[in-house]
Short mmCIF file of C-alpha atoms and ligand atoms in Angstrom, two decimals:
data_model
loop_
_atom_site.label_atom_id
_atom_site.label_comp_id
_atom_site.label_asym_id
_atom_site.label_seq_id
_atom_site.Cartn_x
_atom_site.Cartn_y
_atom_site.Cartn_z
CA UNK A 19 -21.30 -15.87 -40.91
CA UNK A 20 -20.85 -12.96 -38.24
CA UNK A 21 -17.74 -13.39 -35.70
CA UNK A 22 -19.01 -14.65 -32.77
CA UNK A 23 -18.96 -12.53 -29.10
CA UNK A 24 -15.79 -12.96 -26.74
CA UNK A 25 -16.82 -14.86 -23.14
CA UNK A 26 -14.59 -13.26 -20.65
CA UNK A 27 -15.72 -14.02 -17.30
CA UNK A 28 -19.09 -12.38 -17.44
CA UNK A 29 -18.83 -10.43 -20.15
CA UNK A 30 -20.16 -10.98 -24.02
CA UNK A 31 -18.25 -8.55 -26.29
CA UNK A 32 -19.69 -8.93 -29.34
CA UNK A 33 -17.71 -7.48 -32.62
CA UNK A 34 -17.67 -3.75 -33.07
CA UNK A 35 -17.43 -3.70 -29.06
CA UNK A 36 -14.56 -2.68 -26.83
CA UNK A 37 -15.21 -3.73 -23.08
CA UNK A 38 -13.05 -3.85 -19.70
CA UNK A 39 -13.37 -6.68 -17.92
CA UNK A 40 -12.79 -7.73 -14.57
CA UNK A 41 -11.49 -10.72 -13.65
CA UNK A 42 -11.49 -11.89 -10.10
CA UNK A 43 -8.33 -14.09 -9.58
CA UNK A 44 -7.96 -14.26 -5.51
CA UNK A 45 -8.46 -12.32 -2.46
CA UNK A 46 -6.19 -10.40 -0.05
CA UNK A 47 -5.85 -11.24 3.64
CA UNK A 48 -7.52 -8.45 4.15
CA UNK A 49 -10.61 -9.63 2.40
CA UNK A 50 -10.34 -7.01 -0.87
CA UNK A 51 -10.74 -8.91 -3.71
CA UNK A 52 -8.00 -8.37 -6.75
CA UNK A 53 -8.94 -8.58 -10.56
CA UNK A 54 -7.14 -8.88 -13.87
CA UNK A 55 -8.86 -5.36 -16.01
CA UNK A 56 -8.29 -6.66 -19.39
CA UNK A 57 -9.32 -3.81 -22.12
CA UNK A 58 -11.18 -6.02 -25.15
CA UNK A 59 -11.49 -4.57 -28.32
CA UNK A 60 -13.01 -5.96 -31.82
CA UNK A 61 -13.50 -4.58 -34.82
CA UNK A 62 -16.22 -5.30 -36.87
CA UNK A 63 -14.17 -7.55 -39.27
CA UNK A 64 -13.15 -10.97 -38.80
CA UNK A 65 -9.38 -11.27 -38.35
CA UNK A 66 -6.57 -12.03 -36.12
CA UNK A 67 -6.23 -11.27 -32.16
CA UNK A 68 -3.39 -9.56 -30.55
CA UNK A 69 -3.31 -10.35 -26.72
CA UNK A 70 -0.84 -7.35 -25.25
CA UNK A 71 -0.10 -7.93 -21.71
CA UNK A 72 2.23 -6.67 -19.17
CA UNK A 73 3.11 -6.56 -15.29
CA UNK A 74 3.37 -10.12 -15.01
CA UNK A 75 6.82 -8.97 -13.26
CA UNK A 76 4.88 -6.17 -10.87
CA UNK A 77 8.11 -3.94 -11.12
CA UNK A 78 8.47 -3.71 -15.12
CA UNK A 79 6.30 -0.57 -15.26
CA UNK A 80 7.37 -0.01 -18.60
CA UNK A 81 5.30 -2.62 -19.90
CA UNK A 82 2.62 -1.33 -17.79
CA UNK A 83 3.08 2.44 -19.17
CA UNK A 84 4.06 1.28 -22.97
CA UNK A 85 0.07 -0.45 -22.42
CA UNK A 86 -1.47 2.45 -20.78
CA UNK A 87 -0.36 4.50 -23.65
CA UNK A 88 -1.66 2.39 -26.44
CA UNK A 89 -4.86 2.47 -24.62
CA UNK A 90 -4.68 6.41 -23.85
CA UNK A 91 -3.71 6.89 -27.50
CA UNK A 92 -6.37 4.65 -28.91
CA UNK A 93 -4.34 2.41 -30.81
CA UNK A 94 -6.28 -0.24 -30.61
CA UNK A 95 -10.11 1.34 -31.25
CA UNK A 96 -10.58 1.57 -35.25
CA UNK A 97 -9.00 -1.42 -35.87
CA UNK A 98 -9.20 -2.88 -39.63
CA UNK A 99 -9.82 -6.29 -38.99
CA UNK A 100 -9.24 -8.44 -35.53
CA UNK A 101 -9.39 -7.18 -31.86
CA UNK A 102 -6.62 -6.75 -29.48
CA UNK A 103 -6.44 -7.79 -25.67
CA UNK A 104 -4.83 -5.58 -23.84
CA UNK A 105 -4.03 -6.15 -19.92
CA UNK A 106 -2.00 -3.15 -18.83
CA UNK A 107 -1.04 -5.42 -15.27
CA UNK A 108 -1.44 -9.00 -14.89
CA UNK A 109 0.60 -9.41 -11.35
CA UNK A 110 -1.57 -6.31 -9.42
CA UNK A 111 0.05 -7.89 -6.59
CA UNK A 112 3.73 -7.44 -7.67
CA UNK A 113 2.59 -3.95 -9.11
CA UNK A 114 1.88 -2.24 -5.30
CA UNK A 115 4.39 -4.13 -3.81
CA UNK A 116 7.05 -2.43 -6.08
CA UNK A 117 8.01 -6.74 -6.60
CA UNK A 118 8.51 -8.81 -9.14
CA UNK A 119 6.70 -11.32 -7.64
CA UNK A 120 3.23 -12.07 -6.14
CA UNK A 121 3.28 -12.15 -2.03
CA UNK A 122 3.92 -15.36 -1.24
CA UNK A 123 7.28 -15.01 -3.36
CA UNK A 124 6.38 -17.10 -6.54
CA UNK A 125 7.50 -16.11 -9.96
CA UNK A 126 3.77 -15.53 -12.21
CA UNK A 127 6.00 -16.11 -14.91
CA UNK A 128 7.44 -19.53 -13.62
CA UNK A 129 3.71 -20.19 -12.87
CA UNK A 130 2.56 -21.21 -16.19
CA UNK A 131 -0.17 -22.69 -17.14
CA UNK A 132 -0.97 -22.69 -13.34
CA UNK A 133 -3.98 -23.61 -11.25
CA UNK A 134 -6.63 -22.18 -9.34
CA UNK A 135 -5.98 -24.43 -6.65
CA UNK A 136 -2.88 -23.66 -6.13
CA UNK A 137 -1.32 -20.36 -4.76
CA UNK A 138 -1.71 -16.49 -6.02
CA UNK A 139 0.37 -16.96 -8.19
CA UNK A 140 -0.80 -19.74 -9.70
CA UNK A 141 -4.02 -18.52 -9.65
CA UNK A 142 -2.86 -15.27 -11.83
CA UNK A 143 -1.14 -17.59 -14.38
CA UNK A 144 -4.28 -20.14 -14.65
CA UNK A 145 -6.60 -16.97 -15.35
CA UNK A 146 -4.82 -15.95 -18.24
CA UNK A 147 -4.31 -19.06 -19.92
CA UNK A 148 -7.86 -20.12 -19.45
CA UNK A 149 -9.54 -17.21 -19.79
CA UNK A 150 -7.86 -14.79 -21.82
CA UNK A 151 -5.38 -16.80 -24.02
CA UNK A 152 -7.49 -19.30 -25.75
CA UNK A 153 -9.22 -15.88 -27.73
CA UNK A 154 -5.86 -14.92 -28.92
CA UNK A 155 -3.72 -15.58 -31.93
CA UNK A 156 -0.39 -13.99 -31.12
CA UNK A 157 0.90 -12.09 -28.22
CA UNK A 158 3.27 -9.16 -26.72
CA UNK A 159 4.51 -9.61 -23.27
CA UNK A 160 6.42 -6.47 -21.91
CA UNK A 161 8.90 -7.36 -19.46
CA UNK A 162 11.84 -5.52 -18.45
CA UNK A 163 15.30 -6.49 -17.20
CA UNK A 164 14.70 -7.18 -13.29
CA UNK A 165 17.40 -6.02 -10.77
CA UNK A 166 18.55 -3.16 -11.52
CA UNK A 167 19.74 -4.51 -15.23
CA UNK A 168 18.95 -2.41 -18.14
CA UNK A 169 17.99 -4.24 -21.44
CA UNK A 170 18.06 -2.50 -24.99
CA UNK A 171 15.22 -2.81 -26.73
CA UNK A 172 14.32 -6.16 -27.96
CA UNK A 173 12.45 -9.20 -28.79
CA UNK A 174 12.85 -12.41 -27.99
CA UNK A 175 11.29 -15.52 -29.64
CA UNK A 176 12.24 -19.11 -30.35
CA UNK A 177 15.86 -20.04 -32.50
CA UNK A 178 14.00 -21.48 -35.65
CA UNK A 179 10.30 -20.18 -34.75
CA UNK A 180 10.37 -18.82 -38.45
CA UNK A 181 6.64 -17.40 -37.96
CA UNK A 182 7.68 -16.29 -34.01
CA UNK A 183 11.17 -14.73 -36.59
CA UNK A 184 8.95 -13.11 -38.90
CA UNK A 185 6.40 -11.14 -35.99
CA UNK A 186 9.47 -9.94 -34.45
CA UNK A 187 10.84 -8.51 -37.39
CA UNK A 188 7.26 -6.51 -38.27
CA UNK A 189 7.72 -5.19 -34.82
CA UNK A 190 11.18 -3.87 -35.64
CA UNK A 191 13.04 -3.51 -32.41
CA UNK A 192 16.62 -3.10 -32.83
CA UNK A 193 17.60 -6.40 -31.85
CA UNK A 194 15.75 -10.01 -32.25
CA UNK A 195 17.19 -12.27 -29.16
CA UNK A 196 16.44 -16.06 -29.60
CA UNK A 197 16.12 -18.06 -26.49
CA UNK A 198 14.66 -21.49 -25.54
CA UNK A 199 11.12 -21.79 -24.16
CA UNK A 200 11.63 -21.25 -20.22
CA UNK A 201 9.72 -23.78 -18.68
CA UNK A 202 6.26 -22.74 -16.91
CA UNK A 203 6.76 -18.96 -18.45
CA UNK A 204 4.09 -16.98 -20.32
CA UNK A 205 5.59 -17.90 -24.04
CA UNK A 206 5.70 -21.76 -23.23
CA UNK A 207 2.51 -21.70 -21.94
CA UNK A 208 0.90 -20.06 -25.50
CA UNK A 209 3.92 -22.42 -27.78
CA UNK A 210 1.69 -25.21 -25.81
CA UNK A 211 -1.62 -23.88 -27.22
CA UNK A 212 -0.30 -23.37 -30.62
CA UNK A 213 0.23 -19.58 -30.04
CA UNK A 214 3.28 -17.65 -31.00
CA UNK A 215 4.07 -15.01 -27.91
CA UNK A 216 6.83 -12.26 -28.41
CA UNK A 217 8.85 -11.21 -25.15
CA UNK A 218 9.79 -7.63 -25.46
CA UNK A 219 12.50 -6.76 -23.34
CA UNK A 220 13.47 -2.97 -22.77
CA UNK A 221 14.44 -0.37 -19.48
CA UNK A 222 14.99 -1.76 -16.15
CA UNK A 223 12.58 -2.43 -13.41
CA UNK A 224 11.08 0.13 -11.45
CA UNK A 225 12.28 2.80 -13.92
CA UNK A 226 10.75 4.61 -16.72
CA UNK A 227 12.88 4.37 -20.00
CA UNK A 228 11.83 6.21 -23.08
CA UNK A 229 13.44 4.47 -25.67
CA UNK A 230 11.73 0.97 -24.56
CA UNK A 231 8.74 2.93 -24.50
CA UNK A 232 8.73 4.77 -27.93
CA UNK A 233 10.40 1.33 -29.44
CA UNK A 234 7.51 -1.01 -28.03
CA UNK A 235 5.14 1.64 -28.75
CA UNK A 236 5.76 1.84 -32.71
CA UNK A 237 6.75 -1.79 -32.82
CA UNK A 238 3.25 -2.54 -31.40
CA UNK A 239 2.08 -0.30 -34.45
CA UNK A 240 4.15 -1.84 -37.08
CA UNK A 241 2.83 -5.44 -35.51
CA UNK A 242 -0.63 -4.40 -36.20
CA UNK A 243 -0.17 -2.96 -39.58
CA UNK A 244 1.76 -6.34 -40.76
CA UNK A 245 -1.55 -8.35 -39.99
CA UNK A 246 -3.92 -5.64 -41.99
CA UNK A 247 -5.26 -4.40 -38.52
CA UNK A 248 -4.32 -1.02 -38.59
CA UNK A 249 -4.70 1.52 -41.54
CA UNK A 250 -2.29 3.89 -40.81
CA UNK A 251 1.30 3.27 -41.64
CA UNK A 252 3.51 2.97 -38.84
CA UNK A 253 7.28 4.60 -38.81
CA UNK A 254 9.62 2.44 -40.20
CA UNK A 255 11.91 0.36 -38.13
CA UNK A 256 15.70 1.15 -37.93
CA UNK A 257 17.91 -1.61 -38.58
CA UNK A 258 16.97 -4.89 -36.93
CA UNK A 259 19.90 -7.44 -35.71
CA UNK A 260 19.20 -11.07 -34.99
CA UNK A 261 21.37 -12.53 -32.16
CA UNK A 262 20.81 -16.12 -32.18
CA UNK A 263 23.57 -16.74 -29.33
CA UNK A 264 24.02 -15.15 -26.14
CA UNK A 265 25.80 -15.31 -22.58
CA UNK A 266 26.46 -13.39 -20.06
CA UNK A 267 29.82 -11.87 -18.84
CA UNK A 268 29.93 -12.24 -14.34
CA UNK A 269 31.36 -10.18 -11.64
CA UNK A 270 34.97 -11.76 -11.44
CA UNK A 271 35.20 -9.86 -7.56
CA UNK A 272 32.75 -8.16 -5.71
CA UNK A 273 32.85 -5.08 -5.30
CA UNK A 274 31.86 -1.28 -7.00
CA UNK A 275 31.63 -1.85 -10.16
CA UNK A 276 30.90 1.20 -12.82
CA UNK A 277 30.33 0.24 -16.66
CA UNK A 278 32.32 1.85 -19.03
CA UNK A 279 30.03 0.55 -22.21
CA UNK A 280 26.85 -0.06 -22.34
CA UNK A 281 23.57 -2.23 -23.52
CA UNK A 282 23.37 -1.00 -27.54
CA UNK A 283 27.06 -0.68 -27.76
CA UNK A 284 28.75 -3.17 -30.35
CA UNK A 285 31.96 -4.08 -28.74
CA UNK A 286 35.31 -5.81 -29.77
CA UNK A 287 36.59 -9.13 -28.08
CA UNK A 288 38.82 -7.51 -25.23
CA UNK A 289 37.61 -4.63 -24.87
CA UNK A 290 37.31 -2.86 -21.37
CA UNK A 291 33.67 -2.70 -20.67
CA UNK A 292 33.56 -1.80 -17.09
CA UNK A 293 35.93 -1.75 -14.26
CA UNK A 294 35.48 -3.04 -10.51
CA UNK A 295 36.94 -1.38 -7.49
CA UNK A 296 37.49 -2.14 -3.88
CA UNK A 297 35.63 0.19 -1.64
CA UNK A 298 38.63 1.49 -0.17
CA UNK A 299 40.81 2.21 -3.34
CA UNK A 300 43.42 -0.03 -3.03
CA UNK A 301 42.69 -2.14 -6.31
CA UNK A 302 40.65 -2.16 -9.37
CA UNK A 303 40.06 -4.90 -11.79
CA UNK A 304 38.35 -4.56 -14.96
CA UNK A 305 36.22 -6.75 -17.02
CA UNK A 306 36.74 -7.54 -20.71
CA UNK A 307 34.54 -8.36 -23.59
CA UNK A 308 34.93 -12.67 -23.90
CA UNK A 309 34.34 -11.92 -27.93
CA UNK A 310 32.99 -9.47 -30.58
CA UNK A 311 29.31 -9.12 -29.69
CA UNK A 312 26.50 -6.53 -29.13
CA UNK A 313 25.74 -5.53 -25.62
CA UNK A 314 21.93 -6.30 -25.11
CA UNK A 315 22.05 -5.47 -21.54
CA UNK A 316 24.14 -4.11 -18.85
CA UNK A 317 23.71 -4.07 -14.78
CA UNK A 318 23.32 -0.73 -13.25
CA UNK A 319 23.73 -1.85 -9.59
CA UNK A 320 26.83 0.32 -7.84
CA UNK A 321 27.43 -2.71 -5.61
CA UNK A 322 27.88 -6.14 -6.89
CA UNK A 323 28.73 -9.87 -5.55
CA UNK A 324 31.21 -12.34 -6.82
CA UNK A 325 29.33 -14.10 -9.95
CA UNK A 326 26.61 -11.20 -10.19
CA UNK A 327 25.48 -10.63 -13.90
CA UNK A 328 27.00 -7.43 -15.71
CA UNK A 329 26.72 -7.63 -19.14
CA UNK A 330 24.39 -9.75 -21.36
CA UNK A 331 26.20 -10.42 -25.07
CA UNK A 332 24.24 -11.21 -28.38
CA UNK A 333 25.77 -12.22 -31.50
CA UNK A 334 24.68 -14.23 -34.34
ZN1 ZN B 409 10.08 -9.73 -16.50
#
């Protein structure tokens, strides 16, 4: 029985095929209309679909670019079995607005499973799950840390998702980060439809980083290869860590605040990891490690507030 074609808005990609669609998903006051380009591509062979999507944050380009260069690379044509669905930018309104979010202010990623009568961001979020996600089996979506905050490479999934545990292990970044489902995100939207989504976390917004890139890129290899889609072995993964705890260590003063240690670094319970200083030198105060832990993220921001995030800590 031959797979049957893929009914993306008005296109019919039958197997073999490897299509860009267009999705219309709301028009700007100025009248232009904005689509969703999703790349489709299926191999001739019946077998799982990766969706691969990124930019639902507009200013996590490193999503965007670790997509662009599957798709420049070809990653995804000559695939063994399966097709992949790869959408470079969801949020195209974030994206030229250097923003995380969509115009009006709304989070896509709070938007989930959204509604196309509601606002843009809604409207982004509703596309997606109606149109795109019911096609897929699994999914990657590339975020980065927002705010100036630099995450380490990683994945994040579900404490206890043992399938969720055992796709972010074939993807092999160095550290696995579990974290309950946020509500109206991306990955509770697909948990809701049966579907296992990854979070890959790496860089900071608005910033190219080329360990997220290389990391996601390989990891996206080693993904396929796992499920029998790709032929070609990927590079191996270096050593994995699973943090199945985590919290965050806060600005105890505002003020300038310069990290001494940062995301990727293991660090001892006391240790100095930054320091904050009044602007006009007359004190400094620095901030401790709470416990033992690994560093999975650290703020980059010169100037902080009373309470602002600095470090994110992992640990089993
Ligand atoms: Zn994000």
């Amino acid at each position: 029985m031959p797979e049957k074609p893929f009914l993306i808005h008005n296109a019919e990609i039958a197997p073999g095929q490897h299509e860009i669609v267009r999705i219309p998903v709301g028009s700007l006051p100025s009248g232009n209309v904005m689509s969703i380009r999703a790349h489709v591509y299926r191999s001739m062979e019946p077998g799982p679909v990766l969706l691969a999507v990124a930019g639902i944050h507009g200013d996590e380009v490193n999503g965007v670019e670790i997509i662009r260069r599957a798709i420049t690379e070809g990653l995804f044509e000559n695939l063994a079995r399966g097709s992949v669905i790869a959408i470079p930018i969801l949020n195209v309104y974030g994206f030229i607005n250097f923003s995380r979010e969509v115009p009006d202010g709304k989070d896509v990623n709070r938007s989930f499973p959204g509604n196309m009568q509601g606002s843009l961001a809604s409207r982004v979020a509703r596309t997606l799950t109606k149109k795109i996600l019911p096609y897929a089996d699994f999914a990657v979506d590339f975020h980065t840390g927002g705010n100036g905050t630099y995450n380490f490479p990683q994945i994040r999934c579900s404490r206890g998702d043992l399938p969720a545990e055992k796709l972010a292990l074939a993807f092999g970044a160095p550290f696995i980060v579990t974290k309950p489902l946020i509500p109206k995100s991306f990955r509770k939207a697909a948990a809701e439809h049966g579907k296992i989504a990854l979070v890959f976390e790496g860089g900071e917004n608005l910033r190219y980083d080329k360990l997220a890139i290389d990391t996601a890129l390989d990891g996206l290899r080693r993904l396929l290869y796992a499920q029998d889609m790709l032929k070609e072995e990927p590079p191996p993964a270096g050593p994995c860590l699973l943090l199945r705890k985590s919290s965050w260590v806060r600005a105890p003063r505002a003020g300038m605040f310069l990290w001494s240690k940062c995301a990727g670094e293991k660090v001892e319970k006391g240790e100095v990891l930054g320091v904050i200083n009044d602007p006009y030198g007359e004190w400094e105060k620095p901030v401790h490690a709470p416990r033992e832990a690994c560093l999975i993220a650290h703020n980059n921001a010169p100037v902080v507030s009373q309470g602002d995030a600095l470090f994110h800590l992992g640990w089993e």
